[in-house]
Amino acid sequence: MAEEVKLFGARGSPFSCRVEIALNIKGVQYEFVEEDLFNKSPLLLKYNPVHKKIPVLLHNGKPIAESAVIIEYIDETWEGAPILPEDPYERAMARFWTKFIDEKCMAAAWKACWSKDEQDKAMEEASELLRALENELKDKKFFGGDRIGLVDIAADFIGFWLRLIQEITGAKLLTKEKFPKLCDWIDEFLSCNAVKESLPPRELLLAFLQARVFPSSAPSISPSK
Amino acid sequence: MAEEVKLFGARGSPFSCRVEIALNIKGVQYEFVEEDLFNKSPLLLKYNPVHKKIPVLLHNGKPIAESAVIIEYIDETWEGAPILPEDPYERAMARFWTKFIDEKCMAAAWKACWSKDEQDKAMEEASELLRALENELKDKKFFGGDRIGLVDIAADFIGFWLRLIQEITGAKLLTKEKFPKLCDWIDEFLSCNAVKESLPPRELLLAFLQARVFPSSAPSISPSK
């Protein structure tokens, strides 16, 4: 029997993209079901009744929600390059930094780039969090060491979204001067095949961001350069 | 060489208690280092420089922070009763509900019990979240099935703290009438040896809650009954 692997996601969402990267790392064939986030499908609501959010991975009829949970499921289910390290301590560190990105960095970086009030304070807070990531990279190519792993995947917002948002808003949060290691990491991240296959096209992402940030007034967003 | 296992925690914190339950399930001997949360030790700040929070588990010189991360580390490191299930889908479900408790339930239940403004709304929101947990229990003895597991441990706030807070504030969030399965689960949870060995004494918890909720004015809290 053919295996059923469906991803309910939204091209343009970094959470959805994380799952695509993980599936591509493992070489899993999947069907992508694009959700309209302003008019979610009955299937999505059925499969994720608690949060009513993408991404949801459906594997042989069984739904799994929450991108970090899905990635660990993918790693435990399919053969191929490992996403989490084998050593328990290294695994704990990968989970720690993934939580840190999820619970701290993303919201702070988003706020620093878009907020008009207290932007200096928001920039300072986000910079401090990115500094922790910069230090964690040390002299490694990826957060996971020599190859892409859980933390790298979780950091896809920093690896792709953040630069585009900075272009749009003109914010100068993540720069080569302030974060040379993170910027080198972005180059490595973007050169991975599994990442290249998963990222949304630039124009699509611009439209996605426009719809999320200005859902009602919908002014046109144009990159600052 | 003797194994070094130290837990930097605070008796009275449900996050710290989670780690104690997990260590007790595995039968691991450990030293508990009580932290003053208003005057944290240099060692805690050294071992958890990112969040500067308890709990931190120190295992042979290596620190691990974040209770959910620590529990998985304990499960992967020591023999004994498994804390996570073996099946990848069941593992994903355990991680999903643990995140749900961490990111949604605890803050909502806390707010519903303590808040004076918009208490009705807060009670309604918290009730809806507890309803999801009630439904997830189905006819199982524990969230983990026949024996205590990750979700049960993560729910220690609901299993012990919440009732005491309700006694203090008089809030009627978690009642036998509204949540019969959750209340039955609490009885099962509290009867586990690993839990009994880990819970803070009632008087200590009252003092802990008093210091957290009224750190400056510090009025006396007395149970409503």
CSV table of C-alpha atoms in Angstrom, one decimal:
chain,number,residue,atom,x,y,z
A,1,MET,CA,0.0,0.0,0.0
A,2,ALA,CA,1.3,3.4,-0.9
A,3,GLU,CA,2.2,5.6,2.0
A,4,GLU,CA,0.0,8.7,2.6
A,5,VAL,CA,2.0,11.8,3.6
A,6,LYS,CA,0.2,15.1,3.3
A,7,LEU,CA,1.3,18.4,4.7
A,8,PHE,CA,-1.4,21.0,5.4
A,9,GLY,CA,0.6,24.2,5.3
A,10,ALA,CA,0.9,27.6,3.8
A,11,ARG,CA,3.7,28.6,1.5
A,12,GLY,CA,5.1,31.7,3.2
A,13,SER,CA,4.9,30.3,6.7
A,14,PRO,CA,8.3,29.5,8.3
A,15,PHE,CA,6.5,26.9,10.5
A,16,SER,CA,5.2,25.1,7.4
A,17,CYS,CA,8.5,25.4,5.7
A,18,ARG,CA,10.3,23.7,8.6
A,19,VAL,CA,8.3,20.6,8.0
A,20,GLU,CA,9.1,20.7,4.3
A,21,ILE,CA,12.8,20.9,5.0
A,22,ALA,CA,12.6,17.9,7.3
A,23,LEU,CA,10.7,15.9,4.8
A,24,ASN,CA,13.1,16.8,2.1
A,25,ILE,CA,16.1,15.9,4.3
A,26,LYS,CA,14.7,12.4,4.6
A,27,GLY,CA,13.7,12.3,1.0
A,28,VAL,CA,10.0,11.7,1.8
A,29,GLN,CA,7.5,12.2,-1.0
A,30,TYR,CA,4.5,14.2,0.2
A,31,GLU,CA,1.5,16.1,-1.0
A,32,PHE,CA,1.4,19.8,0.0
A,33,VAL,CA,-2.1,21.0,0.7
A,34,GLU,CA,-2.2,24.8,0.7
A,35,GLU,CA,-4.4,26.3,3.4
A,36,ASP,CA,-6.0,29.8,3.2
A,37,LEU,CA,-5.1,31.1,6.7
A,38,PHE,CA,-8.1,33.5,6.5
A,39,ASN,CA,-10.5,30.7,5.6
A,40,LYS,CA,-9.2,27.5,7.0
A,41,SER,CA,-10.5,24.2,5.6
A,42,PRO,CA,-12.7,21.8,7.5
A,43,LEU,CA,-10.0,19.2,7.2
A,44,LEU,CA,-7.4,21.4,8.9
A,45,LEU,CA,-9.9,22.1,11.7
A,46,LYS,CA,-10.6,18.4,12.0
A,47,TYR,CA,-6.9,17.5,12.2
A,48,ASN,CA,-5.8,20.2,14.6
A,49,PRO,CA,-9.0,21.0,16.6
A,50,VAL,CA,-6.9,22.3,19.5
A,51,HIS,CA,-4.9,25.0,17.8
A,52,LYS,CA,-6.6,25.2,14.4
A,53,LYS,CA,-3.3,26.1,12.9
A,54,ILE,CA,-0.9,24.9,10.2
A,55,PRO,CA,1.3,23.0,9.8
A,56,VAL,CA,-0.4,19.6,10.2
A,57,LEU,CA,1.3,16.4,8.9
A,58,LEU,CA,-1.0,13.6,8.0
A,59,HIS,CA,0.7,10.2,7.9
A,60,ASN,CA,-1.4,7.3,6.9
A,61,GLY,CA,-4.5,9.0,8.4
A,62,LYS,CA,-2.9,10.1,11.6
A,63,PRO,CA,-2.5,13.9,12.1
A,64,ILE,CA,0.4,15.6,13.9
A,65,ALA,CA,0.5,19.3,14.7
A,66,GLU,CA,3.2,21.7,16.0
A,67,SER,CA,6.2,22.0,13.7
A,68,ALA,CA,8.8,21.1,16.4
A,69,VAL,CA,6.8,18.0,17.3
A,70,ILE,CA,6.4,17.1,13.6
A,71,ILE,CA,10.1,17.3,12.9
A,72,GLU,CA,10.9,14.9,15.7
A,73,TYR,CA,8.2,12.6,14.4
A,74,ILE,CA,9.8,12.7,10.9
A,75,ASP,CA,13.2,12.0,12.4
A,76,GLU,CA,11.9,9.0,14.3
A,77,THR,CA,9.8,7.6,11.5
A,78,TRP,CA,11.9,7.8,8.3
A,79,GLU,CA,15.4,6.6,7.5
A,80,GLY,CA,17.9,9.0,6.0
A,81,ALA,CA,20.2,11.7,7.4
A,82,PRO,CA,19.5,12.2,11.1
A,83,ILE,CA,17.9,15.5,12.1
A,84,LEU,CA,18.6,15.2,15.9
A,85,PRO,CA,22.0,14.0,17.2
A,86,GLU,CA,22.4,10.6,18.7
A,87,ASP,CA,23.9,11.6,22.0
A,88,PRO,CA,21.3,12.4,24.7
A,89,TYR,CA,23.1,15.6,25.8
A,90,GLU,CA,23.4,16.9,22.3
A,91,ARG,CA,19.8,16.1,21.7
A,92,ALA,CA,18.8,18.1,24.8
A,93,MET,CA,20.9,21.0,23.6
A,94,ALA,CA,19.1,20.9,20.2
A,95,ARG,CA,15.7,20.9,21.9
A,96,PHE,CA,16.8,23.7,24.2
A,97,TRP,CA,17.8,26.0,21.3
A,98,THR,CA,14.7,25.1,19.3
A,99,LYS,CA,12.5,26.2,22.2
A,100,PHE,CA,14.6,29.3,22.5
A,101,ILE,CA,14.0,30.2,18.9
A,102,ASP,CA,10.3,29.4,19.1
A,103,GLU,CA,9.5,31.1,22.4
A,104,LYS,CA,11.9,34.0,22.3
A,105,CYS,CA,13.7,34.9,19.1
A,106,MET,CA,10.9,34.8,16.5
A,107,ALA,CA,8.5,37.1,18.3
A,108,ALA,CA,11.3,39.5,19.3
A,109,ALA,CA,12.8,39.7,15.8
A,110,TRP,CA,9.4,40.2,14.3
A,111,LYS,CA,8.6,43.0,16.7
A,112,ALA,CA,11.9,44.7,16.3
A,113,CYS,CA,11.4,44.9,12.5
A,114,TRP,CA,7.8,46.0,12.4
A,115,SER,CA,7.1,47.9,15.5
A,116,LYS,CA,7.0,51.7,15.4
A,117,ASP,CA,6.7,52.3,19.1
A,118,GLU,CA,9.7,51.7,21.2
A,119,GLN,CA,11.7,50.3,18.3
A,120,ASP,CA,15.0,51.0,20.0
A,121,LYS,CA,14.1,48.9,22.9
A,122,ALA,CA,12.7,46.1,20.7
A,123,MET,CA,15.9,46.1,18.6
A,124,GLU,CA,18.0,45.9,21.7
A,125,GLU,CA,16.0,43.0,23.0
A,126,ALA,CA,16.1,41.1,19.7
A,127,SER,CA,19.8,41.8,19.3
A,128,GLU,CA,20.5,40.2,22.7
A,129,LEU,CA,18.6,37.1,21.7
A,130,LEU,CA,20.4,36.8,18.4
A,131,ARG,CA,23.7,37.3,20.2
A,132,ALA,CA,23.0,34.1,22.2
A,133,LEU,CA,22.5,32.3,18.9
A,134,GLU,CA,25.6,33.8,17.4
A,135,ASN,CA,27.6,32.6,20.4
A,136,GLU,CA,26.1,29.1,20.2
A,137,LEU,CA,27.2,28.8,16.6
A,138,LYS,CA,30.8,29.0,17.8
A,139,ASP,CA,32.9,27.8,14.9
A,140,LYS,CA,30.4,25.4,13.6
A,141,LYS,CA,29.1,25.3,10.1
A,142,PHE,CA,25.6,24.6,11.2
A,143,PHE,CA,24.0,24.6,14.7
A,144,GLY,CA,23.9,20.8,14.3
A,145,GLY,CA,27.7,20.7,13.5
A,146,ASP,CA,28.8,19.6,10.1
A,147,ARG,CA,25.3,19.1,8.7
A,148,ILE,CA,21.9,20.7,9.0
A,149,GLY,CA,19.9,19.6,12.0
A,150,LEU,CA,16.9,20.5,14.2
A,151,VAL,CA,18.1,23.9,15.3
A,152,ASP,CA,19.0,24.9,11.8
A,153,ILE,CA,15.5,23.9,10.6
A,154,ALA,CA,13.9,25.8,13.5
A,155,ALA,CA,15.9,28.8,12.6
A,156,ASP,CA,14.6,29.0,9.0
A,157,PHE,CA,12.9,32.3,10.0
A,158,ILE,CA,16.3,33.8,10.7
A,159,GLY,CA,17.8,32.1,7.7
A,160,PHE,CA,15.3,33.4,5.1
A,161,TRP,CA,12.4,35.4,6.4
A,162,LEU,CA,14.2,37.9,8.5
A,163,ARG,CA,16.4,39.3,5.7
A,164,LEU,CA,13.4,39.8,3.5
A,165,ILE,CA,11.5,41.6,6.3
A,166,GLN,CA,14.5,43.8,6.8
A,167,GLU,CA,14.5,44.7,3.1
A,168,ILE,CA,10.8,45.6,3.4
A,169,THR,CA,11.0,47.6,6.6
A,170,GLY,CA,14.6,48.9,6.4
A,171,ALA,CA,15.3,47.5,9.9
A,172,LYS,CA,19.0,46.8,10.6
A,173,LEU,CA,18.7,44.0,13.1
A,174,LEU,CA,20.7,41.1,11.5
A,175,THR,CA,23.7,42.6,9.8
A,176,LYS,CA,27.1,41.1,8.9
A,177,GLU,CA,28.8,43.6,11.1
A,178,LYS,CA,26.9,42.7,14.2
A,179,PHE,CA,26.4,39.0,13.6
A,180,PRO,CA,29.1,37.7,11.2
A,181,LYS,CA,28.6,34.0,12.3
A,182,LEU,CA,24.9,34.1,11.9
A,183,CYS,CA,25.3,35.7,8.4
A,184,ASP,CA,27.8,33.0,7.4
A,185,TRP,CA,25.4,30.4,8.7
A,186,ILE,CA,22.6,31.9,6.5
A,187,ASP,CA,24.8,31.3,3.5
A,188,GLU,CA,25.4,27.7,4.4
A,189,PHE,CA,21.7,27.2,5.3
A,190,LEU,CA,20.5,28.6,2.0
A,191,SER,CA,22.9,26.4,0.0
A,192,CYS,CA,21.4,23.1,1.3
A,193,ASN,CA,19.4,21.3,-1.3
A,194,ALA,CA,16.7,20.4,1.3
A,195,VAL,CA,16.3,24.0,2.1
A,196,LYS,CA,16.3,25.3,-1.5
A,197,GLU,CA,13.6,22.8,-2.4
A,198,SER,CA,11.4,24.1,0.5
A,199,LEU,CA,11.6,27.9,0.6
A,200,PRO,CA,8.8,29.9,-0.9
A,201,PRO,CA,9.5,32.0,-3.9
A,202,ARG,CA,10.4,35.6,-3.0
A,203,GLU,CA,7.3,37.2,-4.6
A,204,LEU,CA,5.0,34.7,-2.9
A,205,LEU,CA,6.6,35.5,0.4
A,206,LEU,CA,6.2,39.2,-0.1
A,207,ALA,CA,2.5,38.8,-0.8
A,208,PHE,CA,2.2,36.5,2.3
A,209,LEU,CA,3.8,39.0,4.5
A,210,GLN,CA,1.7,41.8,3.1
A,211,ALA,CA,-1.5,39.8,3.9
A,212,ARG,CA,-0.3,39.0,7.4
A,213,VAL,CA,0.9,42.4,8.4
A,214,PHE,CA,-1.8,44.5,6.8
A,215,PRO,CA,-4.7,42.1,6.4
A,216,SER,CA,-7.3,44.9,6.3
A,217,SER,CA,-5.8,47.9,4.8
A,218,ALA,CA,-3.5,45.9,2.5
A,219,PRO,CA,-1.2,48.7,1.3
A,220,SER,CA,1.4,47.6,-1.2
A,221,ILE,CA,4.7,46.6,0.4
A,222,SER,CA,7.7,47.2,-1.7
A,223,PRO,CA,11.2,46.3,-0.7
A,224,SER,CA,13.3,49.3,0.4
A,225,LYS,CA,15.9,48.4,-2.1
B,1,MET,CA,33.6,7.3,39.7
B,2,ALA,CA,30.3,8.3,41.4
B,3,GLU,CA,27.8,10.0,39.1
B,4,GLU,CA,27.1,13.6,39.8
B,5,VAL,CA,23.4,14.5,39.5
B,6,LYS,CA,22.4,17.9,40.9
B,7,LEU,CA,19.1,19.6,40.5
B,8,PHE,CA,19.0,23.4,40.9
B,9,GLY,CA,15.4,24.0,41.7
B,10,ALA,CA,12.9,25.6,44.1
B,11,ARG,CA,10.6,23.5,46.2
B,12,GLY,CA,7.3,25.1,45.4
B,13,SER,CA,7.9,25.3,41.6
B,14,PRO,CA,5.9,22.9,39.5
B,15,PHE,CA,8.7,23.0,36.8
B,16,SER,CA,11.3,22.0,39.4
B,17,CYS,CA,8.9,19.3,40.7
B,18,ARG,CA,8.6,17.8,37.2
B,19,VAL,CA,12.2,17.0,37.1
B,20,GLU,CA,12.1,15.5,40.6
B,21,ILE,CA,9.2,13.2,39.5
B,22,ALA,CA,11.2,12.1,36.4
B,23,LEU,CA,14.3,11.4,38.4
B,24,ASN,CA,12.3,9.4,41.0
B,25,ILE,CA,10.5,7.4,38.3
B,26,LYS,CA,14.0,6.3,37.1
B,27,GLY,CA,15.3,5.8,40.6
B,28,VAL,CA,18.1,8.3,40.1
B,29,GLN,CA,19.9,9.5,43.3
B,30,TYR,CA,20.3,13.3,43.1
B,31,GLU,CA,21.3,16.3,45.2
B,32,PHE,CA,18.7,19.1,45.3
B,33,VAL,CA,20.1,22.6,45.4
B,34,GLU,CA,17.5,25.0,46.6
B,35,GLU,CA,17.6,28.3,44.8
B,36,ASP,CA,16.3,31.6,46.2
B,37,LEU,CA,14.4,32.9,43.2
B,38,PHE,CA,14.8,36.5,44.4
B,39,ASN,CA,18.5,36.2,44.7
B,40,LYS,CA,19.7,33.5,42.3
B,41,SER,CA,23.1,31.9,42.8
B,42,PRO,CA,26.1,32.6,40.6
B,43,LEU,CA,26.1,28.8,39.8
B,44,LEU,CA,22.5,29.0,38.4
B,45,LEU,CA,23.3,32.0,36.3
B,46,LYS,CA,26.4,30.2,35.0
B,47,TYR,CA,24.5,27.0,34.1
B,48,ASN,CA,21.5,28.7,32.6
B,49,PRO,CA,22.9,32.1,31.3
B,50,VAL,CA,20.2,32.3,28.6
B,51,HIS,CA,17.0,32.1,30.8
B,52,LYS,CA,18.6,32.5,34.3
B,53,LYS,CA,15.8,30.2,35.6
B,54,ILE,CA,15.3,27.0,37.4
B,55,PRO,CA,15.2,24.1,36.9
B,56,VAL,CA,18.7,23.2,35.8
B,57,LEU,CA,19.9,19.6,35.9
B,58,LEU,CA,23.7,19.1,36.2
B,59,HIS,CA,24.8,15.7,35.1
B,60,ASN,CA,28.6,15.0,35.4
B,61,GLY,CA,29.3,18.7,35.0
B,62,LYS,CA,27.0,19.3,32.0
B,63,PRO,CA,24.0,21.6,32.6
B,64,ILE,CA,20.6,21.2,31.0
B,65,ALA,CA,17.7,23.7,31.3
B,66,GLU,CA,14.0,23.8,30.5
B,67,SER,CA,11.9,21.1,32.3
B,68,ALA,CA,10.5,19.5,29.3
B,69,VAL,CA,13.9,19.2,27.7
B,70,ILE,CA,15.4,17.8,31.0
B,71,ILE,CA,12.6,15.1,31.3
B,72,GLU,CA,13.4,13.8,27.8
B,73,TYR,CA,17.1,13.8,28.7
B,74,ILE,CA,16.4,11.8,31.8
B,75,ASP,CA,14.3,9.3,29.8
B,76,GLU,CA,17.1,8.9,27.2
B,77,THR,CA,19.9,8.6,29.8
B,78,TRP,CA,18.7,6.3,32.6
B,79,GLU,CA,17.2,2.9,32.5
B,80,GLY,CA,14.0,2.2,34.4
B,81,ALA,CA,10.3,2.8,33.6
B,82,PRO,CA,10.0,4.6,30.3
B,83,ILE,CA,8.6,8.2,30.5
B,84,LEU,CA,7.9,8.6,26.8
B,85,PRO,CA,6.2,5.9,24.8
B,86,GLU,CA,8.1,3.9,22.2
B,87,ASP,CA,5.9,4.4,19.2
B,88,PRO,CA,6.8,7.6,17.2
B,89,TYR,CA,3.2,8.7,16.9
B,90,GLU,CA,2.5,8.2,20.6
B,91,ARG,CA,5.7,10.1,21.3
B,92,ALA,CA,4.5,13.0,19.1
B,93,MET,CA,1.2,13.1,20.9
B,94,ALA,CA,2.9,13.2,24.3
B,95,ARG,CA,5.1,16.1,23.1
B,96,PHE,CA,2.1,17.9,21.6
B,97,TRP,CA,0.1,17.8,24.9
B,98,THR,CA,3.1,18.7,26.9
B,99,LYS,CA,3.6,21.8,24.8
B,100,PHE,CA,-0.2,22.5,25.1
B,101,ILE,CA,0.1,22.4,28.9
B,102,ASP,CA,3.2,24.6,28.9
B,103,GLU,CA,2.1,27.2,26.4
B,104,LYS,CA,-1.6,27.4,27.1
B,105,CYS,CA,-3.0,25.7,30.1
B,106,MET,CA,-0.7,26.8,32.9
B,107,ALA,CA,-0.9,30.6,32.3
B,108,ALA,CA,-4.6,30.4,31.6
B,109,ALA,CA,-5.4,28.5,34.8
B,110,TRP,CA,-3.2,30.8,36.8
B,111,LYS,CA,-4.9,33.8,35.4
B,112,ALA,CA,-8.4,32.4,35.9
B,113,CYS,CA,-7.7,31.8,39.6
B,114,TRP,CA,-5.9,35.0,40.5
B,115,SER,CA,-7.2,37.7,38.2
B,116,LYS,CA,-9.7,40.2,39.4
B,117,ASP,CA,-10.4,41.9,36.1
B,118,GLU,CA,-12.4,39.9,33.6
B,119,GLN,CA,-12.4,36.8,35.7
B,120,ASP,CA,-15.4,35.4,33.9
B,121,LYS,CA,-13.7,35.6,30.6
B,122,ALA,CA,-10.5,34.1,32.1
B,123,MET,CA,-12.5,31.3,33.7
B,124,GLU,CA,-14.1,30.5,30.4
B,125,GLU,CA,-10.8,30.4,28.5
B,126,ALA,CA,-9.1,28.2,31.1
B,127,SER,CA,-12.2,25.9,31.2
B,128,GLU,CA,-12.0,25.4,27.4
B,129,LEU,CA,-8.3,24.4,27.6
B,130,LEU,CA,-9.0,22.0,30.5
B,131,ARG,CA,-11.8,20.6,28.5
B,132,ALA,CA,-9.3,19.6,25.8
B,133,LEU,CA,-7.3,17.7,28.5
B,134,GLU,CA,-10.4,16.1,29.9
B,135,ASN,CA,-11.3,14.8,26.4
B,136,GLU,CA,-7.7,13.6,25.8
B,137,LEU,CA,-7.8,11.5,29.0
B,138,LYS,CA,-10.7,9.5,27.5
B,139,ASP,CA,-10.9,6.3,29.7
B,140,LYS,CA,-7.2,6.1,30.4
B,141,LYS,CA,-5.9,6.0,33.9
B,142,PHE,CA,-3.0,8.3,33.0
B,143,PHE,CA,-2.4,10.5,30.0
B,144,GLY,CA,0.4,8.0,29.3
B,145,GLY,CA,-2.0,5.1,29.5
B,146,ASP,CA,-1.6,2.6,32.3
B,147,ARG,CA,1.3,4.3,33.8
B,148,ILE,CA,2.6,7.8,34.5
B,149,GLY,CA,4.4,9.4,31.5
B,150,LEU,CA,5.5,12.7,30.1
B,151,VAL,CA,2.2,14.5,29.9
B,152,ASP,CA,1.2,13.4,33.4
B,153,ILE,CA,4.5,14.9,34.7
B,154,ALA,CA,4.0,18.1,32.7
B,155,ALA,CA,0.5,18.3,34.2
B,156,ASP,CA,1.8,18.4,37.8
B,157,PHE,CA,0.5,22.0,38.1
B,158,ILE,CA,-3.0,20.7,37.5
B,159,GLY,CA,-2.5,17.7,39.6
B,160,PHE,CA,-1.4,19.5,42.8
B,161,TRP,CA,-0.9,23.2,42.5
B,162,LEU,CA,-4.2,24.2,41.0
B,163,ARG,CA,-6.3,22.7,43.8
B,164,LEU,CA,-4.3,24.5,46.5
B,165,ILE,CA,-4.6,27.8,44.6
B,166,GLN,CA,-8.3,27.2,44.3
B,167,GLU,CA,-8.5,26.8,48.1
B,168,ILE,CA,-6.6,30.0,48.5
B,169,THR,CA,-8.6,32.1,46.1
B,170,GLY,CA,-11.9,30.4,46.2
B,171,ALA,CA,-11.9,30.0,42.4
B,172,LYS,CA,-14.0,27.1,41.1
B,173,LEU,CA,-12.2,26.2,37.9
B,174,LEU,CA,-11.4,22.6,38.3
B,175,THR,CA,-14.3,20.8,39.9
B,176,LYS,CA,-15.5,17.2,40.0
B,177,GLU,CA,-18.8,18.3,38.3
B,178,LYS,CA,-17.1,20.0,35.4
B,179,PHE,CA,-14.1,17.8,35.0
B,180,PRO,CA,-14.7,14.3,36.5
B,181,LYS,CA,-12.0,12.6,34.5
B,182,LEU,CA,-9.3,15.2,35.3
B,183,CYS,CA,-10.3,14.9,39.0
B,184,ASP,CA,-10.0,11.1,38.9
B,185,TRP,CA,-6.7,11.5,37.2
B,186,ILE,CA,-5.5,13.8,40.0
B,187,ASP,CA,-6.3,11.0,42.5
B,188,GLU,CA,-4.2,8.5,40.4
B,189,PHE,CA,-1.4,11.0,40.0
B,190,LEU,CA,-1.2,11.8,43.6
B,191,SER,CA,-1.1,8.1,44.5
B,192,CYS,CA,2.1,7.4,42.5
B,193,ASN,CA,5.2,7.0,44.7
B,194,ALA,CA,7.4,9.0,42.4
B,195,VAL,CA,5.0,11.9,42.7
B,196,LYS,CA,4.5,11.6,46.5
B,197,GLU,CA,8.3,11.7,46.9
B,198,SER,CA,8.6,14.9,44.8
B,199,LEU,CA,5.7,17.2,45.9
B,200,PRO,CA,6.5,20.1,48.2
B,201,PRO,CA,4.8,20.1,51.6
B,202,ARG,CA,1.6,22.0,51.7
B,203,GLU,CA,2.8,24.7,54.1
B,204,LEU,CA,5.9,25.3,52.1
B,205,LEU,CA,3.9,25.6,48.9
B,206,LEU,CA,1.5,28.2,50.6
B,207,ALA,CA,4.6,30.3,51.5
B,208,PHE,CA,6.0,29.9,48.0
B,209,LEU,CA,2.8,31.1,46.4
B,210,GLN,CA,2.5,33.9,48.8
B,211,ALA,CA,6.0,35.1,47.9
B,212,ARG,CA,5.3,34.8,44.2
B,213,VAL,CA,2.0,36.4,44.1
B,214,PHE,CA,2.6,39.2,46.6
B,215,PRO,CA,6.3,39.7,46.5
B,216,SER,CA,6.3,43.2,47.8
B,217,SER,CA,3.2,43.7,50.0
B,218,ALA,CA,3.3,40.1,51.2
B,219,PRO,CA,-0.1,40.0,52.9
B,220,SER,CA,-0.9,36.7,54.6
B,221,ILE,CA,-2.6,34.2,52.4
B,222,SER,CA,-5.0,31.9,54.1
B,223,PRO,CA,-6.9,29.1,52.5
B,224,SER,CA,-10.6,30.0,52.0
B,225,LYS,CA,-11.5,26.8,53.8
